[in-house]
């Protein structure tokens, strides 16, 4: 297949329409009236061009839970969502706490070929919070791990957390904390508030998240290391991160699409689709998260894509697993919550869904500006499209998407990874596709 493409009439970051000439994995030129011998022309009239999206927080489940997701199915879903890189979380079976396991995940990603897969290494052996995992060996492995997290569990021991921060500082790594004080959340089922009281479900107080973040920003500031806060969900957490940044602490934070849109009111249905960790919070929290993302206090949007087998969600609330899928709906939710409300423009979306997460994860070649000479990781989005979410038609093996049946704005119609289309016309691009003249 020729590797020369002309994307005709695309609007980089929502700006004026131009042509993008892509050759051999790079953006060769940007202008008007571009062409090249043998080029495949993609009609991108009216489409927004963004750098390929980067997810800091994806659960691909492999190895060990291939009934929930595989690297192949998860990265296909990522491509359809406009992503060209994902960070695969460590809570697999076996846990990604050794150089051997992270290299296995990395190689599975390379074999699948849909996106860059960067494994996240566990902070502690077996995620048990007792002793540090092989952080240096994972960093030195072919997977070149730079993000470490016990996500799903909090590194609750302050001394252990300090040691992890000190260790990763040596190679400019980052510890990504799942902020959940375990004693305050024993048996918790949802956000602690008036709705949990009415429903009779054990509540999960906001302070259980905020207390850990407050402790950890103090530790990070003390040792001068990088801290990343996973899935911030409360207004108080936003305030703490803002305070820490104002004092020069090297802290970054992420928010999920579902925490930008949904509230604990959804739980009144007792539908396990809305059971998630951290839980859906109040409308005031949602507004604070949107404001924090808009003003840069929160650096990135990360999906926390967490697929589960049907039986783990199609059951009573108390027995249901926590987690939601999100790779294929993330950009649409961000458009609805941030762009269509006037809180962000498309350049702001690019910073928070591509540039910032690539920088936090230490990814080279991802998150680059759309300019001549840059790697051709890019996505074309139709902002005027409206799509009803149908999980059964998604590429992910998980069907637990909380936006099921809802109409969302925007649609990813093309994704280019290393200059090659992985998605065209809104569907996965097959190698045998006829690309002589295609409509993105």
Tab-separated table of C-alpha atoms in Angstrom:
chain	number	residue	atom	x	y	z
A	1	UNK	CA	0.000	0.000	0.000
A	2	UNK	CA	1.254	3.491	-0.841
A	3	UNK	CA	1.971	5.576	2.233
A	4	UNK	CA	1.165	8.949	0.674
A	5	UNK	CA	-2.105	10.669	1.590
A	6	UNK	CA	-3.598	14.079	1.005
A	7	UNK	CA	-6.187	15.068	3.607
A	8	UNK	CA	-8.170	17.606	1.620
A	9	UNK	CA	-9.815	20.551	3.414
A	10	UNK	CA	-9.227	19.522	7.037
A	11	UNK	CA	-9.394	22.158	9.786
A	12	UNK	CA	-6.412	21.744	12.154
A	13	UNK	CA	-7.555	22.506	15.727
A	14	UNK	CA	-10.754	23.979	14.300
A	15	UNK	CA	-8.935	26.621	12.226
A	16	UNK	CA	-9.244	27.437	8.518
A	17	UNK	CA	-9.360	24.526	6.051
A	18	UNK	CA	-6.069	23.344	4.584
A	19	UNK	CA	-4.616	20.248	2.960
A	20	UNK	CA	-2.245	17.952	4.864
A	21	UNK	CA	0.219	15.888	2.869
A	22	UNK	CA	1.260	12.726	4.715
A	23	UNK	CA	4.178	10.666	3.455
A	24	UNK	CA	6.072	7.767	5.030
A	25	UNK	CA	4.783	8.365	8.528
A	26	UNK	CA	5.301	12.141	8.636
A	27	UNK	CA	3.295	15.263	7.879
A	28	UNK	CA	5.318	16.472	4.916
A	29	UNK	CA	3.458	19.684	4.154
A	30	UNK	CA	0.432	21.770	5.116
A	31	UNK	CA	-1.139	24.237	2.677
A	32	UNK	CA	-3.708	24.552	-0.077
A	33	UNK	CA	-3.887	22.724	-3.365
A	34	UNK	CA	-1.417	20.086	-2.249
A	35	UNK	CA	-0.905	16.908	-4.208
A	36	UNK	CA	1.608	14.174	-4.873
A	37	UNK	CA	2.027	11.419	-7.428
A	38	UNK	CA	0.197	8.300	-6.343
A	39	UNK	CA	-1.342	9.957	-3.293
A	40	UNK	CA	-4.594	8.677	-1.802
A	41	UNK	CA	-6.967	11.624	-1.397
A	42	UNK	CA	-9.120	11.805	1.722
A	43	UNK	CA	-12.015	14.256	1.511
A	44	UNK	CA	-11.862	15.950	4.930
A	45	UNK	CA	-14.094	18.919	4.153
A	46	UNK	CA	-15.558	20.268	7.407
A	47	UNK	CA	-13.609	17.862	9.609
A	48	UNK	CA	-11.515	18.937	12.600
A	49	UNK	CA	-7.924	17.647	12.563
A	50	UNK	CA	-6.342	16.933	15.937
A	51	UNK	CA	-3.101	15.235	16.933
A	52	UNK	CA	-3.717	11.577	17.739
A	53	UNK	CA	-5.246	11.199	21.194
A	54	UNK	CA	-3.200	9.722	24.054
A	55	UNK	CA	-4.847	7.896	26.964
A	56	UNK	CA	-3.005	7.785	30.285
A	57	UNK	CA	-5.353	5.248	31.820
A	58	UNK	CA	-6.555	2.182	29.890
A	59	UNK	CA	-7.318	-1.286	31.222
A	60	UNK	CA	-6.534	-3.783	28.460
A	61	UNK	CA	-6.918	-6.770	30.871
A	62	UNK	CA	-4.386	-8.970	29.055
A	63	UNK	CA	-2.698	-11.074	30.376
A	64	UNK	CA	-5.142	-12.984	32.519
A	65	UNK	CA	-8.587	-11.519	31.840
A	66	UNK	CA	-8.958	-12.044	28.125
A	67	UNK	CA	-12.662	-12.721	28.772
A	68	UNK	CA	-12.993	-8.994	29.510
A	69	UNK	CA	-10.633	-7.509	26.909
A	70	UNK	CA	-7.487	-8.263	24.945
A	71	UNK	CA	-4.759	-5.959	23.736
A	72	UNK	CA	-6.095	-6.545	20.214
A	73	UNK	CA	-9.732	-5.679	20.972
A	74	UNK	CA	-8.843	-2.807	23.285
A	75	UNK	CA	-6.493	-1.152	20.829
A	76	UNK	CA	-9.026	-1.505	18.008
A	77	UNK	CA	-11.446	0.372	20.249
A	78	UNK	CA	-8.768	2.962	20.938
A	79	UNK	CA	-8.212	3.566	17.220
A	80	UNK	CA	-11.948	4.017	16.667
A	81	UNK	CA	-11.934	6.579	19.466
A	82	UNK	CA	-9.185	8.588	17.790
A	83	UNK	CA	-6.340	7.373	19.984
A	84	UNK	CA	-2.863	6.637	18.705
A	85	UNK	CA	-1.345	5.738	22.097
A	86	UNK	CA	-2.626	4.213	25.336
A	87	UNK	CA	-1.088	3.443	28.703
A	88	UNK	CA	-2.043	-0.078	29.788
A	89	UNK	CA	-2.667	-0.314	33.534
A	90	UNK	CA	-0.879	-2.841	35.699
A	91	UNK	CA	-3.758	-4.707	37.369
A	92	UNK	CA	-3.570	-7.702	35.066
A	93	UNK	CA	-3.091	-11.363	36.076
A	94	UNK	CA	-0.194	-11.724	36.589
A	95	UNK	CA	0.251	-8.157	37.754
A	96	UNK	CA	2.584	-6.044	35.618
A	97	UNK	CA	5.151	-5.723	38.396
A	98	UNK	CA	8.181	-7.206	36.613
A	99	UNK	CA	10.159	-6.431	33.478
A	100	UNK	CA	8.912	-9.680	31.933
A	101	UNK	CA	5.213	-8.855	32.207
A	102	UNK	CA	5.478	-5.254	30.984
A	103	UNK	CA	7.563	-6.423	28.041
A	104	UNK	CA	4.878	-9.001	27.210
A	105	UNK	CA	2.186	-6.312	27.139
A	106	UNK	CA	4.417	-4.026	25.070
A	107	UNK	CA	5.066	-6.766	22.521
A	108	UNK	CA	1.349	-7.612	22.314
A	109	UNK	CA	0.706	-3.964	21.501
A	110	UNK	CA	3.357	-3.914	18.789
A	111	UNK	CA	1.930	-7.098	17.291
A	112	UNK	CA	-1.615	-5.681	17.240
A	113	UNK	CA	-0.365	-2.524	15.523
A	114	UNK	CA	-3.357	-0.237	16.039
A	115	UNK	CA	-1.809	2.210	18.555
A	116	UNK	CA	1.313	2.606	20.662
A	117	UNK	CA	0.845	0.579	23.851
A	118	UNK	CA	2.914	1.835	26.769
A	119	UNK	CA	2.622	-0.428	29.831
A	120	UNK	CA	2.156	1.084	33.276
A	121	UNK	CA	4.179	-0.741	35.909
A	122	UNK	CA	2.870	-1.588	39.362
A	123	UNK	CA	4.258	0.438	42.258
A	124	UNK	CA	4.182	-2.511	44.663
A	125	UNK	CA	4.564	-6.247	44.239
A	126	UNK	CA	1.196	-7.794	43.411
A	127	UNK	CA	-0.493	-4.431	44.081
A	128	UNK	CA	-0.423	-5.465	47.734
A	129	UNK	CA	1.098	-2.245	49.071
A	130	UNK	CA	3.818	-4.035	51.041
A	131	UNK	CA	7.086	-3.576	49.115
A	132	UNK	CA	8.193	-1.838	45.960
A	133	UNK	CA	8.051	-3.691	42.652
A	134	UNK	CA	10.957	-3.833	40.168
A	135	UNK	CA	10.638	-0.183	39.179
A	136	UNK	CA	14.154	0.177	37.781
A	137	UNK	CA	14.034	-3.083	35.841
A	138	UNK	CA	10.710	-2.114	34.254
A	139	UNK	CA	12.124	1.296	33.343
A	140	UNK	CA	15.165	-0.338	31.727
A	141	UNK	CA	13.133	-2.969	29.859
A	142	UNK	CA	12.223	-2.662	26.157
A	143	UNK	CA	8.848	-1.331	27.362
A	144	UNK	CA	10.680	1.689	28.860
A	145	UNK	CA	8.084	2.135	31.607
A	146	UNK	CA	7.841	5.663	33.000
A	147	UNK	CA	4.426	5.595	34.694
A	148	UNK	CA	3.858	3.443	37.772
A	149	UNK	CA	0.513	2.855	39.461
A	150	UNK	CA	-1.311	0.409	41.692
A	151	UNK	CA	-4.540	1.700	40.141
A	152	UNK	CA	-7.540	-0.053	41.580
A	153	UNK	CA	-5.759	0.172	44.911
A	154	UNK	CA	-4.224	3.064	46.754
A	155	UNK	CA	-0.596	3.140	47.867
A	156	UNK	CA	-1.846	3.829	51.374
A	157	UNK	CA	1.447	3.531	53.268
A	158	UNK	CA	3.024	6.997	53.382
A	159	UNK	CA	6.571	5.662	53.802
A	160	UNK	CA	6.193	3.339	50.815
A	161	UNK	CA	4.726	6.150	48.732
A	162	UNK	CA	7.659	8.391	49.612
A	163	UNK	CA	10.136	5.677	48.626
A	164	UNK	CA	8.386	5.167	45.289
A	165	UNK	CA	8.496	8.896	44.535
A	166	UNK	CA	12.186	9.023	45.405
A	167	UNK	CA	12.963	5.968	43.276
A	168	UNK	CA	11.258	7.098	40.070
A	169	UNK	CA	12.857	10.532	40.317
A	170	UNK	CA	16.148	8.957	39.195
A	171	UNK	CA	14.785	8.328	35.669
A	172	UNK	CA	12.098	11.057	35.555
A	173	UNK	CA	9.310	8.582	36.114
A	174	UNK	CA	5.964	9.415	37.664
A	175	UNK	CA	3.843	7.700	40.297
A	176	UNK	CA	0.153	7.756	39.370
A	177	UNK	CA	-1.858	7.467	42.549
A	178	UNK	CA	-5.312	5.969	42.912
A	179	UNK	CA	-6.412	8.282	45.714
A	180	UNK	CA	-8.652	6.254	48.003
A	181	UNK	CA	-8.135	6.024	51.755
A	182	UNK	CA	-9.026	2.347	52.279
A	183	UNK	CA	-10.340	2.562	55.832
A	184	UNK	CA	-12.775	5.313	54.898
A	185	UNK	CA	-14.177	3.379	51.948
A	186	UNK	CA	-14.680	-0.117	53.353
A	187	UNK	CA	-17.813	-1.551	51.747
A	188	UNK	CA	-18.499	1.695	49.889
A	189	UNK	CA	-20.926	1.412	46.979
A	190	UNK	CA	-21.395	4.990	45.762
A	191	UNK	CA	-20.763	8.650	46.641
A	192	UNK	CA	-21.622	9.493	50.234
A	193	UNK	CA	-24.454	12.028	50.215
A	194	UNK	CA	-28.197	12.469	50.195
A	195	UNK	CA	-28.722	9.942	47.386
A	196	UNK	CA	-26.745	7.195	49.161
A	197	UNK	CA	-28.787	7.874	52.299
A	198	UNK	CA	-32.062	7.509	50.409
A	199	UNK	CA	-30.919	4.360	48.598
A	200	UNK	CA	-29.419	2.766	51.701
A	201	UNK	CA	-26.048	2.192	50.063
A	202	UNK	CA	-22.772	2.578	51.942
A	203	UNK	CA	-21.286	5.925	51.029
A	204	UNK	CA	-17.841	6.839	49.735
A	205	UNK	CA	-16.913	10.220	51.207
A	206	UNK	CA	-15.153	12.865	49.144
A	207	UNK	CA	-12.612	13.209	51.940
A	208	UNK	CA	-11.340	9.683	51.297
A	209	UNK	CA	-9.956	10.925	47.975
A	210	UNK	CA	-8.930	14.372	49.095
A	211	UNK	CA	-6.969	13.222	52.162
A	212	UNK	CA	-4.695	11.005	50.060
A	213	UNK	CA	-4.107	13.713	47.450
A	214	UNK	CA	-3.231	16.226	50.190
A	215	UNK	CA	-0.730	13.817	51.730
A	216	UNK	CA	0.827	12.907	48.413
A	217	UNK	CA	1.334	16.440	47.107
A	218	UNK	CA	3.182	17.200	50.340
A	219	UNK	CA	5.350	14.112	49.852
A	220	UNK	CA	6.008	14.946	46.198
A	221	UNK	CA	6.946	18.487	47.109
A	222	UNK	CA	9.281	17.266	49.834
A	223	UNK	CA	11.241	14.913	47.586
A	224	UNK	CA	10.915	16.954	44.377
A	225	UNK	CA	9.391	14.081	42.430
A	226	UNK	CA	6.578	13.849	39.907
A	227	UNK	CA	3.133	12.831	41.138
A	228	UNK	CA	0.135	12.171	38.910
A	229	UNK	CA	-3.357	11.937	40.403
A	230	UNK	CA	-5.640	9.445	38.680
A	231	UNK	CA	-9.346	10.103	38.002
A	232	UNK	CA	-9.906	13.202	40.158
A	233	UNK	CA	-13.594	13.274	41.055
A	234	UNK	CA	-14.323	15.952	43.685
A	235	UNK	CA	-14.289	19.732	43.899
A	236	UNK	CA	-12.044	19.487	46.948
A	237	UNK	CA	-9.494	17.447	45.001
A	238	UNK	CA	-9.368	20.144	42.318
A	239	UNK	CA	-8.715	22.763	45.014
A	240	UNK	CA	-5.857	20.717	46.515
A	241	UNK	CA	-4.187	20.178	43.140
A	242	UNK	CA	-4.555	23.879	42.350
A	243	UNK	CA	-2.971	24.773	45.721
A	244	UNK	CA	-0.082	22.359	45.145
A	245	UNK	CA	0.631	23.694	41.664
A	246	UNK	CA	0.675	27.269	42.975
A	247	UNK	CA	3.519	26.209	45.266
A	248	UNK	CA	5.572	24.562	42.573
A	249	UNK	CA	4.799	20.931	43.385
A	250	UNK	CA	5.360	18.701	40.343
A	251	UNK	CA	1.824	17.346	40.292
A	252	UNK	CA	-0.439	16.584	37.349
A	253	UNK	CA	-3.990	15.285	37.359
A	254	UNK	CA	-6.517	13.625	35.087
A	255	UNK	CA	-10.300	13.486	34.916
A	256	UNK	CA	-12.437	10.875	33.193
A	257	UNK	CA	-15.126	11.660	30.619
A	258	UNK	CA	-17.805	10.082	32.800
A	259	UNK	CA	-16.933	12.295	35.765
A	260	UNK	CA	-17.340	15.311	33.471
A	261	UNK	CA	-20.884	14.323	32.563
A	262	UNK	CA	-22.615	11.979	35.000
A	263	UNK	CA	-23.663	12.410	38.643
A	264	UNK	CA	-24.668	10.178	41.546
A	265	UNK	CA	-28.307	10.765	40.572
A	266	UNK	CA	-27.790	8.036	37.949
A	267	UNK	CA	-27.465	5.476	40.749
A	268	UNK	CA	-31.146	5.870	41.635
A	269	UNK	CA	-31.754	3.413	38.789
A	270	UNK	CA	-29.595	0.775	40.528
A	271	UNK	CA	-28.143	0.094	37.070
A	272	UNK	CA	-24.641	-1.384	37.592
A	273	UNK	CA	-23.467	0.488	34.490
A	274	UNK	CA	-23.087	3.469	36.823
A	275	UNK	CA	-21.019	1.651	39.456
A	276	UNK	CA	-17.477	2.958	39.183
A	277	UNK	CA	-14.351	3.688	41.214
A	278	UNK	CA	-14.155	6.536	42.189
A	279	UNK	CA	-17.927	6.917	42.263
A	280	UNK	CA	-20.013	9.393	40.352
A	281	UNK	CA	-20.258	12.547	42.455
A	282	UNK	CA	-22.575	15.574	42.690
A	283	UNK	CA	-23.507	18.172	40.083
A	284	UNK	CA	-21.346	20.682	41.959
A	285	UNK	CA	-18.375	18.330	41.654
A	286	UNK	CA	-18.996	17.963	37.919
A	287	UNK	CA	-18.966	21.741	37.489
A	288	UNK	CA	-15.742	22.027	39.503
A	289	UNK	CA	-14.093	19.317	37.404
A	290	UNK	CA	-15.074	21.066	34.190
A	291	UNK	CA	-13.749	24.376	35.510
A	292	UNK	CA	-10.507	22.714	36.647
A	293	UNK	CA	-9.998	21.131	33.253
A	294	UNK	CA	-10.712	24.433	31.523
A	295	UNK	CA	-8.260	26.467	33.606
A	296	UNK	CA	-5.486	23.860	33.438
A	297	UNK	CA	-5.575	22.717	37.049
A	298	UNK	CA	-6.501	19.310	35.664
A	299	UNK	CA	-3.992	18.533	32.930
A	300	UNK	CA	-5.561	15.685	31.009
A	301	UNK	CA	-8.630	13.670	30.166
A	302	UNK	CA	-8.060	9.931	30.681
A	303	UNK	CA	-10.686	7.311	29.988
A	304	UNK	CA	-10.115	4.771	32.792
A	305	UNK	CA	-11.506	2.357	30.185
A	306	UNK	CA	-12.481	-0.655	32.332
A	307	UNK	CA	-14.226	-3.426	30.370
A	308	UNK	CA	-15.931	-6.288	32.187
A	309	UNK	CA	-17.566	-9.521	31.050
A	310	UNK	CA	-21.352	-9.304	30.813
A	311	UNK	CA	-21.906	-11.431	33.907
A	312	UNK	CA	-19.840	-9.050	36.039
A	313	UNK	CA	-22.211	-6.171	35.275
A	314	UNK	CA	-25.518	-7.879	34.478
A	315	UNK	CA	-26.290	-8.619	38.120
A	316	UNK	CA	-27.493	-6.923	41.298
A	317	UNK	CA	-25.759	-3.675	42.283
A	318	UNK	CA	-23.887	-4.990	45.322
A	319	UNK	CA	-22.310	-7.870	43.369
A	320	UNK	CA	-21.439	-5.860	40.248
A	321	UNK	CA	-17.885	-4.954	39.327
A	322	UNK	CA	-16.841	-1.311	39.292
A	323	UNK	CA	-15.849	0.270	36.009
A	324	UNK	CA	-16.968	1.639	32.661
A	325	UNK	CA	-15.720	1.478	29.091
A	326	UNK	CA	-14.782	4.765	27.496
A	327	UNK	CA	-12.299	4.638	24.626
A	328	UNK	CA	-14.866	4.908	21.847
A	329	UNK	CA	-16.978	7.653	23.447
A	330	UNK	CA	-14.345	9.797	25.197
A	331	UNK	CA	-13.950	12.484	22.559
A	332	UNK	CA	-17.704	12.832	22.074
A	333	UNK	CA	-18.264	13.257	25.809
A	334	UNK	CA	-15.520	15.881	25.990
A	335	UNK	CA	-17.108	17.716	23.071
A	336	UNK	CA	-20.482	17.686	24.845
A	337	UNK	CA	-19.126	18.691	28.260
A	338	UNK	CA	-16.381	21.133	27.277
A	339	UNK	CA	-16.521	22.267	23.635
A	340	UNK	CA	-20.255	22.639	23.094
A	341	UNK	CA	-20.508	24.466	26.441
A	342	UNK	CA	-17.801	26.950	25.429
A	343	UNK	CA	-15.336	25.882	28.131
A	344	UNK	CA	-12.695	24.638	25.672
A	345	UNK	CA	-11.906	25.139	22.022
A	346	UNK	CA	-10.468	22.365	19.877
A	347	UNK	CA	-6.916	23.524	20.574
A	348	UNK	CA	-7.690	23.075	24.272
A	349	UNK	CA	-9.003	19.585	23.619
A	350	UNK	CA	-5.780	18.737	21.791
A	351	UNK	CA	-3.690	19.898	24.748
A	352	UNK	CA	-5.684	17.887	27.268
A	353	UNK	CA	-6.229	14.728	25.252
A	354	UNK	CA	-2.953	14.542	23.328
A	355	UNK	CA	-0.133	16.950	24.193
A	356	UNK	CA	-0.357	16.886	27.984
A	357	UNK	CA	-0.896	13.136	28.427
A	358	UNK	CA	1.981	12.392	26.025
A	359	UNK	CA	4.256	14.667	28.067
A	360	UNK	CA	3.148	13.177	31.389
A	361	UNK	CA	3.769	9.651	30.101
A	362	UNK	CA	7.102	10.564	28.520
A	363	UNK	CA	6.015	9.507	25.033
A	364	UNK	CA	8.181	10.727	22.176
A	365	UNK	CA	6.531	11.226	18.809
A	366	UNK	CA	3.038	11.466	20.294
A	367	UNK	CA	1.156	14.649	21.108
A	368	UNK	CA	3.134	16.698	18.589
A	369	UNK	CA	1.728	19.798	16.921
A	370	UNK	CA	0.217	19.381	13.462
A	371	UNK	CA	3.057	20.869	11.449
A	372	UNK	CA	5.428	19.899	8.683
A	373	UNK	CA	7.949	17.325	9.851
A	374	UNK	CA	5.817	16.031	12.729
A	375	UNK	CA	4.899	12.345	13.087
A	376	UNK	CA	1.614	11.661	11.312
A	377	UNK	CA	-0.426	10.656	14.351
A	378	UNK	CA	-3.705	12.432	13.791
A	379	UNK	CA	-7.475	12.140	13.979
A	380	UNK	CA	-10.254	13.663	11.879
A	381	UNK	CA	-13.484	14.473	13.693
A	382	UNK	CA	-16.898	15.463	12.382
A	383	UNK	CA	-18.152	17.859	15.085
A	384	UNK	CA	-21.619	18.132	13.523
A	385	UNK	CA	-22.375	14.410	13.660
A	386	UNK	CA	-24.765	12.963	16.239
A	387	UNK	CA	-24.443	9.304	17.227
A	388	UNK	CA	-26.512	7.083	19.504
A	389	UNK	CA	-24.221	4.944	21.654
A	390	UNK	CA	-24.682	1.234	20.928
A	391	UNK	CA	-22.196	-0.844	22.973
A	392	UNK	CA	-23.003	-4.028	21.043
A	393	UNK	CA	-21.531	-2.443	17.906
A	394	UNK	CA	-18.287	-1.349	19.573
A	395	UNK	CA	-14.891	-2.951	19.071
A	396	UNK	CA	-14.198	-3.302	22.778
A	397	UNK	CA	-15.137	-6.655	24.287
A	398	UNK	CA	-16.803	-4.831	27.174
A	399	UNK	CA	-20.435	-3.747	26.873
A	400	UNK	CA	-20.485	-1.654	30.057
A	401	UNK	CA	-20.633	1.828	28.562
A	402	UNK	CA	-22.606	4.242	30.768
A	403	UNK	CA	-23.796	6.296	27.780
A	404	UNK	CA	-25.703	3.382	26.251
A	405	UNK	CA	-28.718	4.647	24.314
A	406	UNK	CA	-27.707	8.316	24.588
A	407	UNK	CA	-27.056	10.572	21.641
A	408	UNK	CA	-23.621	12.196	21.736
A	409	UNK	CA	-22.106	14.846	19.483
A	410	UNK	CA	-19.137	14.382	17.212
A	411	UNK	CA	-17.777	11.324	15.486
A	412	UNK	CA	-14.253	10.096	14.808
A	413	UNK	CA	-14.177	9.413	11.089
A	414	UNK	CA	-10.466	8.839	10.482
A	415	UNK	CA	-7.422	8.000	12.564
A	416	UNK	CA	-3.874	7.933	11.222
A	417	UNK	CA	-1.219	6.058	13.187
A	418	UNK	CA	2.370	6.497	11.970
A	419	UNK	CA	0.983	7.852	8.727
A	420	UNK	CA	-1.224	4.836	8.036
A	421	UNK	CA	-5.014	4.929	8.407
A	422	UNK	CA	-6.351	2.688	11.129
A	423	UNK	CA	-9.842	4.149	10.764
A	424	UNK	CA	-11.500	5.478	7.602
A	425	UNK	CA	-15.135	6.409	7.185
A	426	UNK	CA	-15.663	5.721	10.863
A	427	UNK	CA	-14.745	2.054	10.544
A	428	UNK	CA	-11.529	0.133	11.034
A	429	UNK	CA	-9.374	0.338	7.930
A	430	UNK	CA	-8.528	-3.027	6.450
A	431	UNK	CA	-5.255	-3.476	4.532
A	432	UNK	CA	-7.110	-4.460	1.387
A	433	UNK	CA	-9.319	-1.346	1.373
A	434	UNK	CA	-9.478	0.614	-1.877
A	435	UNK	CA	-7.940	3.962	-0.962
A	436	UNK	CA	-7.785	5.609	-4.380
A	437	UNK	CA	-10.511	8.095	-3.389
A	438	UNK	CA	-12.101	7.903	0.033
A	439	UNK	CA	-14.381	10.052	2.103
A	440	UNK	CA	-13.066	10.226	5.658
